[in-house]
Structure formats: C-alpha cells, structure tokens
C-alpha cells in the first residue's frame, strides 16, 4: 500500500515538506521579524515559519496558509499514472489550495480519462464503473471511483456538496486517484514483469496446464 501523504498544516509537528517532499518533523517560529524600509525591523503577528528537520529549509506562512514556496500541498502523482492523466492531475494540484472545487472538477476529468486506460468507453463514468464491477472490480475500488465521480459531479454542478472551501476533502481525492492507479495499473504491471522473468520451461508447463 502507498504511504499516506500528510499535507502541510499550520502548527503541525510533522508533515510532508513542500520543499523536499519528505515526511519530517517541523520546528515552528512565530511572530517573525521582517526588515522594513531604512533597515528598520517590524514584527508581523500573522507571519510564521516552519523549519524542516530533514532539508533544513524554511516554509513561510501567513496565518494558516503557505506564502513561500509556491508549491501545492497535494501529493505527487504515482509513477505509473499515464502522461495525459498526470497533466490534468498536476493542474488540479496547482489550484487545490485556492480552489478545492476546481481541483475536484479536474480530478473528475482524470477519472474519465482513466476509464479509457482501463478499456472502458470513457463517455459515462457511471456506466464505466458498472462495467468494471461486472468484470470483477473489488468493492473498495468501486467505492473509491464512485467517491471521485459523485464529488467531481458536485464540483461541476454544485448541489448538496459544497467544496468551495473544503480543501481537506479535495486533498483526499488526490490520494484516492493514486490508490486506484497503483492498484489497477502498477500492481498488474509488476506481476507481468515478474511473470515474464520465469524460465521458458515454466511458461510451457503453464500453457499446457491451461490448454
């Protein structure tokens, strides 16, 4: 299973550093002092900083939001995510802190394109999920896909779910996308790679067994 991504959070003791991407302890400095005009010093109550124990780099915060660096708090896409999906994933990650609803809508598009990668039509996500279920899709993956479908639809057509300021829910969606790609693309790929390494005699015996 993939390690859980812990996004940067104000005053949290540890999270995945936006500088180096490592899960590490953070040391906090509040009421930071800034240089003003003419060499004067000014204390800004809203300004704070977190120092990463791993890379020794500083992240600057205003209130509870990151000011610098300009990096997304979303997890990186898993290595085997197809290129076309990864482009939309990155676009969603770039805006999730400013627009959780916009990010969720883009992730719905990622799911639609993922359906095509999995051999479905990609025109109606609900129908595609039903088709995958008939082919033996595990219940937890069906539920994960339906979460992305329903939340993504609500982002496009606001209804009972209002994602305008729900950053935490939007960040969870990135984790779900990665989990689905890891399970349905990466794991079968690894099994095929291992199977291909079996000796020719083993392949012959398996074909005879299954013929």
Short mmCIF file of C-alpha atoms in Angstrom, two decimals:
data_model
loop_
_atom_site.label_atom_id
_atom_site.label_comp_id
_atom_site.label_asym_id
_atom_site.label_seq_id
_atom_site.Cartn_x
_atom_site.Cartn_y
_atom_site.Cartn_z
CA UNK A 1 0.00 0.00 0.00
CA UNK A 2 1.11 3.56 -0.65
CA UNK A 3 2.33 5.66 2.26
CA UNK A 4 -0.22 8.22 3.37
CA UNK A 5 0.52 11.77 2.24
CA UNK A 6 0.38 14.26 5.11
CA UNK A 7 -0.10 17.74 3.64
CA UNK A 8 1.47 20.77 5.31
CA UNK A 9 -0.76 22.07 8.09
CA UNK A 10 -0.34 25.17 10.25
CA UNK A 11 1.49 24.41 13.53
CA UNK A 12 1.56 20.65 12.83
CA UNK A 13 4.52 18.83 14.35
CA UNK A 14 5.24 16.86 11.16
CA UNK A 15 4.08 16.72 7.54
CA UNK A 16 5.41 16.20 4.01
CA UNK A 17 7.70 19.18 3.49
CA UNK A 18 6.76 21.39 0.50
CA UNK A 19 10.48 21.98 -0.01
CA UNK A 20 11.91 18.43 -0.16
CA UNK A 21 8.76 16.28 -0.18
CA UNK A 22 9.93 14.24 2.83
CA UNK A 23 7.72 13.47 5.82
CA UNK A 24 9.65 15.21 8.58
CA UNK A 25 9.40 16.98 11.93
CA UNK A 26 8.87 20.75 11.71
CA UNK A 27 10.16 23.42 14.08
CA UNK A 28 7.91 26.48 14.24
CA UNK A 29 8.84 30.16 14.60
CA UNK A 30 6.03 32.65 15.21
CA UNK A 31 5.80 36.45 15.37
CA UNK A 32 8.55 36.67 12.77
CA UNK A 33 10.61 39.83 12.42
CA UNK A 34 10.98 41.36 8.96
CA UNK A 35 13.28 44.11 7.70
CA UNK A 36 11.40 47.27 6.80
CA UNK A 37 12.41 50.43 4.94
CA UNK A 38 15.61 52.11 6.06
CA UNK A 39 16.83 49.00 7.85
CA UNK A 40 14.07 49.11 10.47
CA UNK A 41 12.59 45.95 11.94
CA UNK A 42 8.89 45.09 12.07
CA UNK A 43 7.20 42.23 13.89
CA UNK A 44 4.31 40.74 11.89
CA UNK A 45 1.87 38.76 14.03
CA UNK A 46 0.37 36.92 11.04
CA UNK A 47 3.75 35.73 9.77
CA UNK A 48 5.33 32.45 10.89
CA UNK A 49 7.79 29.89 9.59
CA UNK A 50 8.33 26.14 9.78
CA UNK A 51 11.81 24.66 9.54
CA UNK A 52 12.09 21.15 8.07
CA UNK A 53 14.22 18.80 10.16
CA UNK A 54 15.23 16.86 7.01
CA UNK A 55 16.25 19.52 4.47
CA UNK A 56 16.78 22.45 6.90
CA UNK A 57 14.75 24.70 4.56
CA UNK A 58 12.10 27.15 5.76
CA UNK A 59 8.48 27.42 4.68
CA UNK A 60 6.89 30.83 5.25
CA UNK A 61 3.25 31.07 6.37
CA UNK A 62 0.73 33.91 6.55
CA UNK A 63 -1.93 32.98 9.08
CA UNK A 64 -2.62 29.30 8.24
CA UNK A 65 -1.63 29.38 4.56
CA UNK A 66 1.75 28.90 2.87
CA UNK A 67 3.21 32.08 1.40
CA UNK A 68 6.51 30.58 0.18
CA UNK A 69 7.40 28.37 -1.61
CA UNK A 70 4.60 28.43 -4.15
CA UNK A 71 4.09 24.67 -4.01
CA UNK A 72 0.98 22.52 -3.93
CA UNK A 73 0.04 20.64 -0.78
CA UNK A 74 -1.36 17.77 -2.87
CA UNK A 75 0.62 14.50 -3.13
CA UNK A 76 2.62 13.88 -6.31
CA UNK A 77 1.06 11.54 -8.87
CA UNK A 78 2.10 7.91 -8.64
CA UNK A 79 4.87 6.94 -11.06
CA UNK A 80 2.70 4.82 -13.37
CA UNK A 81 0.00 7.43 -13.89
CA UNK A 82 -0.40 7.82 -17.69
CA UNK A 83 1.04 11.09 -19.05
CA UNK A 84 -2.28 12.56 -20.18
CA UNK A 85 -3.82 11.93 -16.77
CA UNK A 86 -0.78 13.30 -14.96
CA UNK A 87 -1.08 16.63 -16.81
CA UNK A 88 -4.63 17.16 -15.50
CA UNK A 89 -3.58 15.87 -12.08
CA UNK A 90 -0.79 18.46 -11.87
CA UNK A 91 -3.19 21.21 -12.97
CA UNK A 92 -5.59 20.19 -10.19
CA UNK A 93 -2.72 20.13 -7.67
CA UNK A 94 -1.69 23.65 -8.69
CA UNK A 95 -5.09 25.11 -7.79
CA UNK A 96 -6.30 22.95 -4.89
CA UNK A 97 -5.26 25.43 -2.21
CA UNK A 98 -7.04 28.30 -3.99
CA UNK A 99 -9.99 26.41 -5.44
CA UNK A 100 -10.80 22.96 -3.97
CA UNK A 101 -13.92 22.82 -6.12
CA UNK A 102 -11.94 23.48 -9.30
CA UNK A 103 -9.43 20.80 -8.34
CA UNK A 104 -12.20 18.26 -7.73
CA UNK A 105 -13.70 19.02 -11.14
CA UNK A 106 -10.33 18.40 -12.81
CA UNK A 107 -9.90 15.13 -10.92
CA UNK A 108 -13.26 14.01 -12.27
CA UNK A 109 -11.75 14.53 -15.75
CA UNK A 110 -8.77 12.41 -14.67
CA UNK A 111 -11.16 9.59 -13.73
CA UNK A 112 -12.94 9.86 -17.08
CA UNK A 113 -9.62 9.50 -18.92
CA UNK A 114 -8.60 6.67 -16.60
CA UNK A 115 -11.67 4.71 -17.70
CA UNK A 116 -10.33 4.71 -21.26
CA UNK A 117 -6.93 3.48 -20.00
CA UNK A 118 -8.78 0.61 -18.30
CA UNK A 119 -10.52 -0.39 -21.53
CA UNK A 120 -13.85 1.36 -20.99
CA UNK A 121 -15.60 3.91 -23.23
CA UNK A 122 -14.88 6.99 -21.10
CA UNK A 123 -18.15 8.70 -22.03
CA UNK A 124 -20.20 7.96 -18.94
CA UNK A 125 -18.24 7.31 -15.75
CA UNK A 126 -21.17 5.65 -14.01
CA UNK A 127 -21.62 3.15 -16.86
CA UNK A 128 -17.88 2.52 -16.98
CA UNK A 129 -17.76 1.74 -13.24
CA UNK A 130 -20.70 -0.66 -13.66
CA UNK A 131 -18.82 -2.40 -16.48
CA UNK A 132 -15.70 -2.76 -14.33
CA UNK A 133 -17.80 -4.20 -11.49
CA UNK A 134 -19.13 -6.86 -13.86
CA UNK A 135 -15.52 -7.69 -14.74
CA UNK A 136 -14.69 -8.29 -11.08
CA UNK A 137 -13.66 -4.87 -9.75
CA UNK A 138 -13.13 -5.02 -5.99
CA UNK A 139 -15.76 -3.30 -3.85
CA UNK A 140 -13.34 -0.86 -2.23
CA UNK A 141 -12.14 0.32 -5.65
CA UNK A 142 -15.70 0.68 -6.89
CA UNK A 143 -16.43 2.83 -3.84
CA UNK A 144 -13.29 4.89 -4.43
CA UNK A 145 -14.27 5.54 -8.05
CA UNK A 146 -17.80 6.47 -7.01
CA UNK A 147 -16.43 8.95 -4.46
CA UNK A 148 -14.48 10.67 -7.23
CA UNK A 149 -17.46 10.54 -9.57
CA UNK A 150 -20.01 11.97 -7.11
CA UNK A 151 -17.73 14.64 -5.61
CA UNK A 152 -16.48 15.61 -9.06
CA UNK A 153 -20.04 15.93 -10.37
CA UNK A 154 -20.95 18.11 -7.39
CA UNK A 155 -17.96 20.33 -8.15
CA UNK A 156 -19.16 20.83 -11.72
CA UNK A 157 -22.85 21.09 -10.76
CA UNK A 158 -22.99 22.38 -7.15
CA UNK A 159 -25.69 20.64 -5.14
CA UNK A 160 -25.67 19.19 -1.65
CA UNK A 161 -21.85 19.04 -1.55
CA UNK A 162 -20.19 22.46 -1.38
CA UNK A 163 -16.45 22.13 -1.99
CA UNK A 164 -15.75 25.84 -2.26
CA UNK A 165 -13.66 25.92 0.92
CA UNK A 166 -13.28 22.18 1.60
CA UNK A 167 -9.55 21.76 0.95
CA UNK A 168 -9.24 18.65 3.12
CA UNK A 169 -11.79 16.70 1.07
CA UNK A 170 -10.15 17.79 -2.18
CA UNK A 171 -6.74 16.63 -0.94
CA UNK A 172 -8.19 13.21 -0.08
CA UNK A 173 -9.31 12.87 -3.69
CA UNK A 174 -5.70 13.03 -4.88
CA UNK A 175 -4.85 10.13 -2.55
CA UNK A 176 -7.80 8.15 -3.93
CA UNK A 177 -6.69 8.71 -7.54
CA UNK A 178 -3.19 7.48 -6.71
CA UNK A 179 -4.59 4.43 -4.91
CA UNK A 180 -6.70 3.46 -7.93
CA UNK A 181 -3.78 3.86 -10.37
CA UNK A 182 -1.48 1.93 -8.03
CA UNK A 183 -3.96 -0.95 -7.74
CA UNK A 184 -5.28 -1.17 -11.31
CA UNK A 185 -2.17 -0.21 -13.29
CA UNK A 186 1.01 -0.52 -11.20
CA UNK A 187 0.32 -3.82 -9.45
CA UNK A 188 -0.72 -5.74 -12.62
CA UNK A 189 2.34 -4.28 -14.38
CA UNK A 190 4.66 -5.59 -11.65
CA UNK A 191 3.06 -9.05 -11.77
CA UNK A 192 3.53 -9.21 -15.56
CA UNK A 193 7.17 -8.18 -15.20
CA UNK A 194 7.77 -10.97 -12.69
CA UNK A 195 5.89 -13.50 -14.83
CA UNK A 196 7.99 -12.58 -17.86
CA UNK A 197 11.14 -13.48 -15.90
CA UNK A 198 10.04 -17.09 -15.42
CA UNK A 199 12.08 -19.61 -17.47
CA UNK A 200 10.70 -20.78 -20.82
CA UNK A 201 10.11 -24.26 -19.43
CA UNK A 202 7.83 -22.83 -16.77
CA UNK A 203 5.84 -20.88 -19.38
CA UNK A 204 5.46 -24.05 -21.48
CA UNK A 205 4.22 -26.03 -18.49
CA UNK A 206 1.69 -23.30 -17.59
CA UNK A 207 0.35 -23.19 -21.16
CA UNK A 208 -0.07 -26.97 -21.18
CA UNK A 209 -1.83 -26.85 -17.82
CA UNK A 210 -4.30 -24.20 -19.01
CA UNK A 211 -4.91 -25.59 -22.53
#
